[in-house]
Amino acid sequence: MIEARSLTKKYGQLTAVDALSFSVQPGVVTGFLGPNGAGKSTTMRMTLGLDRPTSGTVTIGGRLYAELDNPLRTIGALLDARWVHPNRSARNHLSAMAALAELPERRVDEVLDMVGLSAVANKRAGAFSLGMSQRLGIAGALLGDPEVLMFDEPVNGLDPEGIVWIRTLMQGLAGDGRSVLVSSHLLSEMAVTAKHLIVIGRGALIADCSTQAFLDQAVTAGVVLRTPDSERVLPRLLSAGLEVHDDGVDTYLITGDGVSTDQVGYLAAGVGAVIHELSLRRASLEEAFMELTADAVQYSASGAPGATSDHELALAAAAQ
Amino acid sequence: MGLALLIPITFGVLISSQSDEGNTIFFALAGMQFTSAVILVLAALAVTSEYRFGTIRTTLQAQPGRTRVLWTKAGVIAAVAFLIGEVAAWATFAVSRSFDETGVLVLRNADDWRLVAGYGLVYALLAVIAVAVGSLVRHPAGAVTLLLVWSLAIENLVNVIPGFGDDIYRLLPFVNGTLFAGDPQITGVTDPLSTLGSLGILSGTALVLLSVATVVLKRRDA
């Protein structure tokens, strides 16, 4: 279990992490979401004792990283897949880590097998593709068979098969009762991987809830209505205080406080309108995310935060 | 590594085979001065390459005790430098003697022994200084440049400052490394500070720099 209490990191004037408090529970995959520069990596680096918090603490199983007896056996982490000496082979890199953590050499072969790198174990790590480097980094995280795991953008550079593999791996690790924290800006990926979400923007906590609750809490959901009798039904809806948006041929998106399919159905029946389709539209994770982090985007193209979102959607779609 | 042996031996052979008279152990081992530059570079790179490739974070993840990490590194690299110093010095001495016809390359007393065996200690301390500077600067090119300019240029320039230049020169660490493994008859430094004092200045510098590097490493983000 990871627990952050009022964790703060300042670089001069810039506050990278702002009084962040959260806890990562065992047994589920926890997604760590935020736009680029939100402070995800900085938080993870502070958890590993690499960066010194300006104030506040972050503990693993109640202890600071520096107080852990054998850190690699307590928490495994992949922060940057390039933190490998390029002239060392994958096996050498892991052997060196195993020696530092006083782990038996056979663990090296076990984790190489787990991540599917056995065939290239003796090749120099500098020649690895990004996807292979990610797998090597994951092997390093798994080396000490730790109770807590932390991955920073692990699906970067992986092919679709690799993405499915890592999703299954993380869910399997959580299923064993381990605590798993995964950061990502690929929101659709997190929707299918993580059960719980910690969302930050500009270093501050935006949401700490289940993925389902995060979706439900999104305010942009509405009711989709398809009807040939729009002349009759739309004035009725407007007079009931609802908002109507065009959403295609004979199709309308109805929004408003507490709008439901029941309410729209009764209103339409009241004026004797024919209905071809009546359904609830849930906000996508992207929309919910954009909504919540709209004020918290650190680096946005001038006046076009949507551009980033579309780009990410495209990336996510391509990754599926 | 090969360079570390090749340079002093070549110099030793050249000097010993050509001088008819006036050859000494100190002159025969003159090439060892150049090898100290190799030691500085190797020791600095041993630390800075960890930053160059980011493996320092993997290291600190496995061993969060930063004092232990730095001092262990310094210890291992100093031990290697000590070995290189001893091997290079004795090899140079042996090879030079086989080329020397004047018969002066004989170990007669403790001072003669120091002229050869002293290089191991000097190299070990140079390595510690280079490790400390490497850990402070973190960039391979920056650390190497700083060490070479400091040892080869700045310390020698101090000598030409009129008036007090000479006195400061006498207290500089790299100069004293040379003096410790030096021949008082030739360096002209015969005051009581000459040998043990020189060793004290060199090891003091190494200790202070390593302590500063330890404090900075503990405070700084990796």
Coordinates of C-alpha atoms in Angstrom, one line a residue, chain A residues 23-263:
Chain A
S23 CA -3.7 6.0 -0.9
V24 CA -3.2 3.0 -3.2
Q25 CA -5.1 0.0 -1.9
P26 CA -4.0 -3.6 -2.5
G27 CA -6.1 -5.9 -4.7
V28 CA -7.0 -3.5 -7.4
V29 CA -5.2 -1.7 -10.3
T30 CA -5.2 2.0 -9.5
G31 CA -4.9 4.4 -12.4
F32 CA -2.9 7.5 -12.0
L33 CA -4.2 10.0 -14.5
G34 CA -3.3 13.6 -15.4
P35 CA -2.4 15.7 -18.4
N36 CA 1.3 16.0 -19.3
G37 CA 3.2 17.9 -16.6
A38 CA 0.5 17.2 -13.9
G39 CA 3.1 15.8 -11.5
K40 CA 2.6 12.0 -12.0
S41 CA 6.2 11.2 -12.5
T42 CA 7.4 13.5 -9.8
T43 CA 5.0 11.9 -7.3
M44 CA 6.4 8.5 -8.3
R45 CA 10.0 9.6 -8.0
M46 CA 9.3 11.0 -4.5
T47 CA 7.7 7.6 -3.6
L48 CA 11.0 5.9 -4.6
G49 CA 13.1 8.4 -2.6
L50 CA 14.7 9.7 -5.8
D51 CA 13.3 13.2 -5.3
R52 CA 13.1 14.9 -1.9
P53 CA 9.6 16.2 -1.2
T54 CA 9.5 19.9 -0.3
S55 CA 7.0 18.9 2.4
G56 CA 4.7 16.0 3.3
T57 CA 5.5 12.3 3.1
V58 CA 4.8 9.3 1.0
T59 CA 5.1 5.9 2.6
I60 CA 5.1 2.3 1.4
G61 CA 3.4 0.0 3.9
G62 CA 3.8 2.7 6.5
R63 CA 7.5 3.3 5.9
L64 CA 9.6 5.8 3.9
Y65 CA 11.5 4.3 1.0
A66 CA 14.8 5.0 2.7
E67 CA 13.7 3.0 5.7
L68 CA 12.8 -0.2 3.7
D69 CA 15.1 -3.1 4.5
N70 CA 15.2 -4.4 1.0
P71 CA 13.4 -1.9 -1.3
L72 CA 13.4 -4.0 -4.4
R73 CA 11.6 -6.8 -2.6
T74 CA 9.0 -4.3 -1.2
I75 CA 8.2 -2.1 -4.2
G76 CA 9.0 -2.7 -7.8
A77 CA 8.9 0.2 -10.2
L78 CA 9.2 1.0 -13.9
L79 CA 9.7 4.8 -14.2
D80 CA 11.8 5.1 -17.3
A81 CA 12.7 2.2 -19.6
R82 CA 15.9 3.9 -20.7
W83 CA 17.6 3.7 -17.3
V84 CA 19.7 0.9 -18.5
H85 CA 23.4 0.9 -19.5
P86 CA 23.2 0.4 -23.3
N87 CA 26.2 -2.0 -23.5
R88 CA 24.9 -4.3 -20.9
S89 CA 22.8 -7.3 -21.9
A90 CA 19.3 -7.7 -20.5
R91 CA 20.5 -10.5 -18.3
N92 CA 23.5 -8.5 -17.0
H93 CA 21.3 -5.6 -16.1
L94 CA 18.9 -7.8 -14.1
S95 CA 21.7 -9.8 -12.6
A96 CA 23.3 -6.5 -11.3
M97 CA 19.9 -5.5 -9.8
A98 CA 19.5 -9.0 -8.3
A99 CA 22.9 -8.8 -6.7
L100 CA 22.1 -5.5 -5.1
A101 CA 18.8 -6.8 -3.7
E102 CA 20.4 -10.1 -2.6
L103 CA 18.1 -12.1 -4.8
P104 CA 19.0 -15.5 -6.3
E105 CA 20.2 -15.5 -9.9
R106 CA 17.4 -17.8 -11.0
R107 CA 14.9 -15.0 -10.4
V108 CA 16.5 -13.3 -13.4
D109 CA 15.6 -16.1 -15.7
E110 CA 12.1 -16.3 -14.2
V111 CA 11.3 -12.6 -14.9
L112 CA 12.9 -12.7 -18.3
D113 CA 10.6 -15.6 -19.1
M114 CA 7.6 -13.7 -17.6
V115 CA 8.1 -10.7 -19.9
G116 CA 9.0 -12.8 -22.9
L117 CA 12.6 -11.6 -23.3
S118 CA 14.3 -15.0 -22.8
A119 CA 15.3 -15.2 -26.5
V120 CA 17.1 -11.9 -26.4
A121 CA 18.5 -12.1 -22.9
N122 CA 22.1 -11.9 -24.0
K123 CA 21.6 -9.1 -26.5
R124 CA 22.8 -5.6 -25.5
A125 CA 20.0 -3.5 -24.1
G126 CA 21.0 -0.5 -26.2
A127 CA 19.8 -2.3 -29.3
F128 CA 16.3 -2.9 -27.8
S129 CA 13.2 -1.3 -29.3
L130 CA 11.2 0.9 -27.0
G131 CA 8.7 -2.0 -26.5
M132 CA 11.5 -4.4 -25.6
S133 CA 13.0 -1.8 -23.2
Q134 CA 9.6 -1.5 -21.5
R135 CA 9.4 -5.2 -21.0
L136 CA 12.9 -5.2 -19.6
G137 CA 11.9 -2.4 -17.2
I138 CA 8.8 -4.5 -16.1
A139 CA 11.1 -7.5 -15.6
G140 CA 13.2 -5.3 -13.3
A141 CA 10.1 -4.2 -11.4
L142 CA 9.0 -7.8 -10.9
L143 CA 12.4 -9.1 -9.9
G144 CA 12.0 -8.9 -6.2
D145 CA 8.5 -10.3 -6.3
P146 CA 7.3 -7.1 -4.4
E147 CA 3.9 -6.5 -2.8
V148 CA 3.7 -3.0 -4.3
L149 CA 4.2 -2.2 -8.0
M150 CA 4.4 1.1 -9.8
F151 CA 4.5 1.7 -13.5
D152 CA 4.9 5.1 -15.3
E153 CA 3.3 5.0 -18.7
P154 CA 4.0 1.3 -19.2
V155 CA 2.1 0.9 -22.5
N156 CA 4.3 3.6 -24.3
G157 CA 5.8 2.0 -27.3
L158 CA 4.0 -1.4 -27.0
D159 CA 2.2 -2.9 -29.9
P160 CA -1.5 -3.9 -29.4
E161 CA -0.5 -7.4 -28.3
G162 CA 1.9 -5.9 -25.8
I163 CA -0.8 -3.6 -24.5
V164 CA -3.2 -6.5 -23.9
W165 CA -0.4 -8.5 -22.3
I166 CA 0.5 -5.7 -19.8
R167 CA -3.2 -5.1 -19.0
T168 CA -3.6 -8.8 -18.2
L169 CA -0.3 -8.8 -16.2
M170 CA -1.3 -5.8 -14.1
Q171 CA -4.7 -7.2 -13.4
G172 CA -3.1 -10.6 -12.5
L173 CA -0.7 -8.8 -10.1
A174 CA -3.6 -7.0 -8.4
G175 CA -5.6 -10.3 -8.3
D176 CA -2.7 -11.7 -6.2
G177 CA -3.5 -9.0 -3.7
R178 CA -0.7 -6.6 -4.6
S179 CA -1.1 -2.9 -4.8
V180 CA -0.6 -1.7 -8.4
L181 CA -0.3 2.0 -9.4
V182 CA -0.2 2.7 -13.1
S183 CA 0.1 6.2 -14.6
S184 CA -1.1 7.1 -18.0
H185 CA -2.5 9.8 -20.1
L186 CA -4.2 7.2 -22.3
L187 CA -7.6 7.5 -20.6
S188 CA -9.5 4.9 -22.6
E189 CA -6.7 2.4 -21.7
M190 CA -7.2 3.2 -18.0
A191 CA -11.0 2.8 -18.3
V192 CA -10.5 -0.9 -19.1
T193 CA -7.4 -1.5 -16.9
A194 CA -8.0 0.3 -13.7
K195 CA -10.8 -0.2 -11.1
H196 CA -9.8 2.9 -9.1
L197 CA -8.7 6.3 -10.4
I198 CA -6.5 9.0 -8.9
V199 CA -6.8 12.0 -11.1
I200 CA -4.5 15.0 -10.7
G201 CA -4.0 18.3 -12.6
R202 CA -1.3 20.9 -11.9
G203 CA -0.1 18.7 -9.0
A204 CA -3.4 18.8 -7.1
L205 CA -5.9 16.0 -6.5
I206 CA -8.9 16.3 -8.8
A207 CA -10.6 13.0 -8.1
D208 CA -9.9 9.9 -6.1
C209 CA -12.7 7.4 -6.8
S210 CA -13.7 4.2 -8.6
T211 CA -13.5 4.4 -12.4
Q212 CA -17.3 3.9 -12.5
A213 CA -18.0 6.8 -10.1
F214 CA -15.6 8.9 -12.1
L215 CA -17.7 8.3 -15.2
D216 CA -21.0 8.7 -13.4
Q217 CA -19.9 12.0 -11.9
A218 CA -19.3 13.5 -15.3
V219 CA -21.9 16.2 -15.9
T220 CA -22.1 16.1 -19.7
A221 CA -24.2 13.0 -19.9
G222 CA -27.6 13.4 -21.6
V223 CA -30.4 11.6 -23.3
V224 CA -30.4 10.9 -27.0
L225 CA -33.8 11.2 -28.6
R226 CA -34.6 10.2 -32.2
T227 CA -38.1 11.2 -33.4
P228 CA -39.9 12.2 -36.6
D229 CA -42.2 14.4 -34.5
S230 CA -39.7 17.1 -33.5
E231 CA -42.2 20.0 -34.1
R232 CA -44.4 18.7 -31.3
V233 CA -41.9 17.2 -28.8
L234 CA -39.1 19.8 -28.8
P235 CA -41.2 22.8 -27.5
R236 CA -42.6 20.5 -24.8
L237 CA -39.0 19.6 -23.7
L238 CA -37.9 23.2 -23.7
S239 CA -40.9 24.3 -21.7
A240 CA -39.9 21.7 -19.1
G241 CA -36.6 23.5 -18.6
L242 CA -34.4 21.0 -20.6
E243 CA -31.8 22.0 -23.3
V244 CA -32.0 20.5 -26.8
H245 CA -28.9 20.1 -29.0
D246 CA -28.9 18.9 -32.7
D247 CA -27.2 15.5 -32.9
G248 CA -27.8 14.4 -36.5
V249 CA -30.8 13.6 -38.7
D250 CA -34.0 13.7 -36.5
T251 CA -31.7 13.1 -33.5
Y252 CA -31.3 15.4 -30.5
L253 CA -29.2 15.4 -27.4
I254 CA -31.3 16.5 -24.4
T255 CA -29.4 17.8 -21.4
G256 CA -30.4 19.5 -18.2
D257 CA -30.4 19.0 -14.4
G258 CA -31.4 15.4 -13.6
V259 CA -32.5 14.6 -17.1
S260 CA -33.5 10.9 -17.5
T261 CA -34.9 8.7 -20.2
D262 CA -38.1 8.3 -18.1
Q263 CA -38.6 12.0 -18.0

